[in-house]
Amino acid sequence: MKRLVIFSGAGMSAESGLKTFRDSGGLWEEFDIEEVATPEAWQANPKLVLDFYNMRRKQVLEAEPNAAHEALVLLEDKFDVQVITQNIDDLHERAGSSKVLHLHGEILKARPENDALRLYPIQHDLNIGDVCELGAQLRPHVVWFGEEVPEMLRAVEVMRKAHVVVIVGTSLNVYPAAGLIHYAPKRVQCYVVDPEEIQQPKLKNLKFIQARASVGVPTVVDALLAMSEVDQV
Ligand code: APR
C-alpha cells in the first residue's frame, strides 16, 4: 500500500464550528498568545490559561466531525494513511481515522505540570487545585509557544516515507510543524486544500485546491481513490 500523510490544521475543523487562529475573527484576534499559550502565561496567571482551555475543551466536546474528516477515512481502504494534525481536538479520531498523531497535544488529556509523560483523559474543566496522585497541579496536554514539540521526530519519520501528502487548513505559519513538508521525498505528490492562497510549499508535484475543507477534501479523496484503481498513484 502507498503511504499517504494527511497534514491538517485549524481549517480542517472550522466547519465543525471550531475557530481557526489567524483568520479574521480567529482566536488570536480575541486572545493574546502571551497571556494564554506560553509557559510564562502559566507562571503568571494559570487561572486565565485554564479558563482559555476549559472554553476550548467545551467547544470540542460540542463539535462533530465534518464532511472533510469523514472523507479522509475512506482513503484507508486503498492507502496506508497517517494523519498528522496540529489540532488539539479529537475530530479525526471520532470520524474514524485510525492513525492520528497530534503535534500540538490533545485538549481531552491533562498532565501534571512537572511531567510531560503522564497523561490523564479529561472531559471536564481543569481548575487550580486539581492535582495528580503525586500532588502536582494538572495542566492541559497542549504544546505552548516556546515549548518543545515532542512528536516532531515521529512526524518527520512518517513524512520521509510519504508517497502522497494532503495538506488541509493550515496557514503554515507555525514552526517547527510548518517545516514538516520539507522532509517529504522530492517527488512526493502533494495536494493543498485551503480557501485562501496560502504560501505554498515549493514542490514539483503540487496541486492547490482553493476550497473549504468540506468541499476540497472529498474532491481530493475521490481523485486519489480513482487514481489508485488504475495504479496512477
Ligand atoms: N476549510 C479549510 N481551510 C480553512 C477553512 C475551511 N473551512 N477556514 C479557514 N481555513 C484555513 C485558513 O485560510 C488558514 O490558511 O485554515 C488555515 C488556518 O490557519 P491558522 O489559523 O494559522 O491555523 P493553523 O495553521 O492550524 O495554526 C497552527 O498555531 O496557534 C497555533 O497551536 C496553534 O496548532 C495551531 C498552530
Short mmCIF file of C-alpha atoms and ligand atoms in Angstrom, two decimals:
data_model
loop_
_atom_site.label_atom_id
_atom_site.label_comp_id
_atom_site.label_asym_id
_atom_site.label_seq_id
_atom_site.Cartn_x
_atom_site.Cartn_y
_atom_site.Cartn_z
CA MET A 1 0.00 0.00 0.00
CA LYS A 2 1.19 3.51 -0.79
CA ARG A 3 1.81 5.69 2.25
CA LEU A 4 -0.42 8.75 2.45
CA VAL A 5 0.04 11.53 5.00
CA ILE A 6 -2.68 14.00 5.91
CA PHE A 7 -1.30 17.17 7.47
CA SER A 8 -4.13 19.17 8.98
CA GLY A 9 -4.55 22.49 10.75
CA ALA A 10 -7.34 24.53 12.28
CA GLY A 11 -9.16 24.98 8.93
CA MET A 12 -9.91 21.25 8.98
CA SER A 13 -12.23 21.75 11.95
CA ALA A 14 -13.53 25.22 11.04
CA GLU A 15 -16.74 23.83 9.55
CA SER A 16 -17.28 21.83 12.72
CA GLY A 17 -17.62 25.21 14.46
CA LEU A 18 -14.11 25.42 15.95
CA LYS A 19 -12.36 28.73 15.32
CA THR A 20 -9.08 28.98 13.45
CA PHE A 21 -6.28 31.15 14.88
CA ARG A 22 -5.13 33.64 12.27
CA ASP A 23 -8.20 34.27 10.10
CA SER A 24 -10.20 37.41 10.74
CA GLY A 25 -12.31 36.56 13.79
CA GLY A 26 -9.74 33.88 14.70
CA LEU A 27 -8.72 33.02 18.26
CA TRP A 28 -5.53 35.10 18.21
CA GLU A 29 -7.54 38.19 17.43
CA GLU A 30 -9.61 37.69 20.57
CA PHE A 31 -6.90 36.35 22.89
CA ASP A 32 -3.30 37.32 23.45
CA ILE A 33 -0.91 34.39 22.83
CA GLU A 34 1.41 35.71 25.55
CA GLU A 35 -1.43 35.65 28.09
CA VAL A 36 -2.85 32.18 27.44
CA ALA A 37 -0.48 29.95 25.46
CA THR A 38 3.06 30.16 26.80
CA PRO A 39 4.89 28.72 29.84
CA GLU A 40 5.27 32.32 31.07
CA ALA A 41 1.49 32.78 30.94
CA TRP A 42 1.09 29.63 33.03
CA GLN A 43 3.50 31.07 35.64
CA ALA A 44 1.87 34.50 35.63
CA ASN A 45 -1.83 33.64 35.55
CA PRO A 46 -2.60 29.92 35.47
CA LYS A 47 -6.32 30.52 36.02
CA LEU A 48 -6.58 32.55 32.82
CA VAL A 49 -4.75 29.79 30.93
CA LEU A 50 -7.02 27.10 32.38
CA ASP A 51 -10.13 29.17 31.55
CA PHE A 52 -9.00 29.53 27.94
CA TYR A 53 -8.52 25.79 27.50
CA ASN A 54 -11.65 24.95 29.51
CA MET A 55 -13.62 27.01 27.00
CA ARG A 56 -11.93 25.26 24.09
CA ARG A 57 -12.48 21.79 25.61
CA LYS A 58 -16.21 22.54 25.94
CA GLN A 59 -16.36 23.64 22.31
CA VAL A 60 -14.58 20.48 21.16
CA LEU A 61 -16.98 18.28 23.13
CA GLU A 62 -19.92 20.03 21.46
CA ALA A 63 -18.44 19.79 17.94
CA GLU A 64 -18.92 16.98 15.43
CA PRO A 65 -16.60 15.80 12.65
CA ASN A 66 -17.43 17.38 9.29
CA ALA A 67 -17.53 16.03 5.74
CA ALA A 68 -13.77 16.53 5.36
CA HIS A 69 -12.87 14.43 8.42
CA GLU A 70 -15.28 11.78 7.18
CA ALA A 71 -13.99 11.69 3.60
CA LEU A 72 -10.41 11.09 4.76
CA VAL A 73 -11.43 7.83 6.43
CA LEU A 74 -12.39 6.37 3.02
CA LEU A 75 -8.75 6.56 1.94
CA GLU A 76 -7.86 3.82 4.41
CA ASP A 77 -9.30 1.18 2.04
CA LYS A 78 -6.58 1.89 -0.52
CA PHE A 79 -3.74 3.62 1.31
CA ASP A 80 -1.69 3.31 4.44
CA VAL A 81 -2.94 6.59 5.95
CA GLN A 82 -1.29 8.53 8.76
CA VAL A 83 -2.90 11.75 9.95
CA ILE A 84 -0.55 14.34 11.42
CA THR A 85 -2.61 17.13 12.91
CA GLN A 86 -1.78 20.40 14.61
CA ASN A 87 -5.28 20.35 16.06
CA ILE A 88 -5.91 19.52 19.69
CA ASP A 89 -9.46 18.31 19.03
CA ASP A 90 -10.36 14.64 18.55
CA LEU A 91 -12.47 15.04 15.40
CA HIS A 92 -10.21 12.92 13.17
CA GLU A 93 -10.49 10.06 15.67
CA ARG A 94 -14.25 10.46 16.05
CA ALA A 95 -14.68 10.38 12.28
CA GLY A 96 -12.87 7.04 12.29
CA SER A 97 -9.27 7.76 11.23
CA SER A 98 -7.15 5.01 12.74
CA LYS A 99 -3.69 6.57 12.95
CA VAL A 100 -3.62 10.14 14.27
CA LEU A 101 -0.54 11.92 15.56
CA HIS A 102 -1.16 15.16 17.48
CA LEU A 103 1.78 17.51 17.08
CA HIS A 104 0.41 20.14 19.45
CA GLY A 105 -1.19 17.88 22.04
CA GLU A 106 -4.77 16.94 22.89
CA ILE A 107 -7.29 19.03 24.78
CA LEU A 108 -9.05 15.92 26.12
CA LYS A 109 -5.95 14.96 28.09
CA ALA A 110 -4.31 16.57 31.11
CA ARG A 111 -0.87 16.16 32.58
CA PRO A 112 1.00 17.15 35.75
CA GLU A 113 2.80 20.48 35.22
CA ASN A 114 6.11 18.81 36.08
CA ASP A 115 5.73 15.66 33.97
CA ALA A 116 5.05 15.64 30.23
CA LEU A 117 4.67 11.87 30.01
CA ARG A 118 1.89 11.05 32.48
CA LEU A 119 -1.41 11.68 30.72
CA TYR A 120 -4.95 11.60 32.09
CA PRO A 121 -8.09 11.56 29.95
CA ILE A 122 -10.27 14.52 30.85
CA GLN A 123 -13.73 15.65 29.77
CA HIS A 124 -14.38 18.32 32.40
CA ASP A 125 -12.91 21.71 33.35
CA LEU A 126 -9.47 21.85 34.93
CA ASN A 127 -9.15 24.15 37.94
CA ILE A 128 -6.39 25.42 40.21
CA GLY A 129 -6.03 22.74 42.88
CA ASP A 130 -6.76 19.82 40.54
CA VAL A 131 -3.72 17.67 41.21
CA CYS A 132 -2.43 14.25 40.20
CA GLU A 133 -1.99 11.47 42.77
CA LEU A 134 1.54 12.78 43.45
CA GLY A 135 0.21 16.23 44.26
CA ALA A 136 1.28 18.15 41.15
CA GLN A 137 -1.07 20.67 39.56
CA LEU A 138 -2.63 19.40 36.33
CA ARG A 139 -2.37 21.42 33.11
CA PRO A 140 -3.82 20.77 29.66
CA HIS A 141 -1.79 18.40 27.47
CA VAL A 142 -1.09 21.01 24.81
CA VAL A 143 2.13 22.36 23.38
CA TRP A 144 2.54 26.05 24.16
CA PHE A 145 4.57 28.58 22.21
CA GLY A 146 8.18 28.26 23.30
CA GLU A 147 7.85 24.58 24.24
CA GLU A 148 9.36 21.58 22.52
CA VAL A 149 7.23 19.59 20.09
CA PRO A 150 7.91 16.04 21.32
CA GLU A 151 6.04 14.31 18.48
CA MET A 152 8.05 16.14 15.82
CA LEU A 153 10.64 13.38 15.41
CA ARG A 154 7.99 10.76 14.81
CA ALA A 155 6.22 13.08 12.36
CA VAL A 156 9.45 13.65 10.42
CA GLU A 157 9.96 9.90 10.08
CA VAL A 158 6.43 9.49 8.73
CA MET A 159 6.88 12.38 6.30
CA ARG A 160 10.19 10.99 4.99
CA LYS A 161 8.39 7.85 3.77
CA ALA A 162 5.32 9.52 2.26
CA HIS A 163 4.20 8.84 -1.32
CA VAL A 164 1.30 11.31 -1.14
CA VAL A 165 0.71 14.26 1.21
CA VAL A 166 -2.58 16.12 1.61
CA ILE A 167 -2.29 19.44 3.47
CA VAL A 168 -5.58 20.83 4.76
CA GLY A 169 -6.48 24.09 6.51
CA THR A 170 -3.18 25.34 7.84
CA SER A 171 -1.59 28.72 7.24
CA LEU A 172 1.85 27.04 7.56
CA ASN A 173 2.93 29.84 9.86
CA VAL A 174 3.95 27.96 12.97
CA TYR A 175 7.28 26.15 13.16
CA PRO A 176 8.54 23.50 13.51
CA ALA A 177 5.24 22.00 12.26
CA ALA A 178 5.16 24.15 9.11
CA GLY A 179 8.57 22.81 8.09
CA LEU A 180 7.44 19.18 8.12
CA ILE A 181 6.61 19.04 4.42
CA HIS A 182 10.27 19.69 3.60
CA TYR A 183 11.12 16.23 4.91
CA ALA A 184 8.89 14.59 2.28
CA PRO A 185 10.64 12.99 -0.68
CA LYS A 186 11.24 15.45 -3.55
CA ARG A 187 8.85 13.68 -5.90
CA VAL A 188 6.03 13.36 -3.38
CA GLN A 189 2.57 14.00 -4.77
CA CYS A 190 1.18 16.90 -2.73
CA TYR A 191 -2.33 18.37 -2.51
CA VAL A 192 -3.09 21.57 -0.61
CA VAL A 193 -6.70 22.40 0.33
CA ASP A 194 -7.40 25.89 1.65
CA PRO A 195 -9.90 28.63 0.76
CA GLU A 196 -7.08 31.20 0.90
CA GLU A 197 -3.99 31.39 -1.26
CA ILE A 198 -1.56 30.41 1.45
CA GLN A 199 2.19 30.33 0.92
CA GLN A 200 2.67 27.08 -1.00
CA PRO A 201 5.47 24.66 -0.23
CA LYS A 202 7.93 24.58 -3.13
CA LEU A 203 7.29 21.14 -4.59
CA LYS A 204 7.23 19.92 -8.16
CA ASN A 205 4.13 17.75 -7.89
CA LEU A 206 1.82 20.11 -6.06
CA LYS A 207 -1.82 20.76 -6.72
CA PHE A 208 -3.61 23.59 -4.94
CA ILE A 209 -7.35 23.18 -4.43
CA GLN A 210 -8.75 26.54 -3.38
CA ALA A 211 -11.79 25.45 -1.40
CA ARG A 212 -13.17 24.89 2.06
CA ALA A 213 -12.22 21.55 3.58
CA SER A 214 -15.75 20.11 3.34
CA VAL A 215 -15.66 20.62 -0.43
CA GLY A 216 -11.97 20.32 -1.32
CA VAL A 217 -11.13 17.25 0.74
CA PRO A 218 -13.86 14.98 -0.71
CA THR A 219 -12.71 16.08 -4.19
CA VAL A 220 -9.12 15.11 -3.47
CA VAL A 221 -10.22 11.85 -1.85
CA ASP A 222 -12.32 10.90 -4.90
CA ALA A 223 -9.41 11.69 -7.23
CA LEU A 224 -6.94 9.66 -5.16
CA LEU A 225 -9.27 6.67 -4.92
CA ALA A 226 -9.86 6.78 -8.69
CA MET A 227 -6.11 7.00 -9.35
CA SER A 228 -5.39 4.12 -7.03
CA GLU A 229 -7.76 1.95 -9.09
CA VAL A 230 -5.62 2.45 -12.18
CA ASP A 231 -2.36 2.46 -10.26
CA GLN A 232 -1.52 6.07 -11.02
CA VAL A 233 -0.54 6.91 -7.51
N1 APR B 1 -11.51 24.80 5.25
C1 APR B 1 -10.18 24.72 5.05
N2 APR B 1 -9.31 25.67 5.46
C2 APR B 1 -9.82 26.73 6.10
C3 APR B 1 -11.20 26.88 6.35
C4 APR B 1 -12.07 25.86 5.89
N3 APR B 1 -13.39 25.90 6.07
N4 APR B 1 -11.39 28.06 7.00
C5 APR B 1 -10.16 28.61 7.16
N5 APR B 1 -9.22 27.82 6.61
C6 APR B 1 -7.76 28.00 6.54
C7 APR B 1 -7.28 29.43 6.56
O1 APR B 1 -7.33 30.02 5.26
C8 APR B 1 -5.83 29.25 7.06
O2 APR B 1 -4.94 29.03 5.98
O3 APR B 1 -7.17 27.39 7.66
C9 APR B 1 -5.93 27.99 7.93
C10 APR B 1 -5.86 28.25 9.41
O4 APR B 1 -4.63 28.78 9.76
P1 APR B 1 -4.27 29.10 11.28
O5 APR B 1 -5.39 29.81 11.92
O6 APR B 1 -2.94 29.76 11.28
O7 APR B 1 -4.21 27.63 11.96
P2 APR B 1 -3.03 26.57 11.95
O8 APR B 1 -2.20 26.69 10.73
O9 APR B 1 -3.62 25.27 12.29
O10 APR B 1 -2.17 27.09 13.18
C11 APR B 1 -1.05 26.35 13.61
O11 APR B 1 -0.85 27.77 15.52
O12 APR B 1 -1.68 28.93 17.31
C12 APR B 1 -1.12 27.76 16.90
O13 APR B 1 -1.13 25.81 18.11
C13 APR B 1 -1.93 26.54 17.21
O14 APR B 1 -1.91 24.43 16.03
C14 APR B 1 -2.03 25.83 15.89
C15 APR B 1 -0.89 26.42 15.09
#
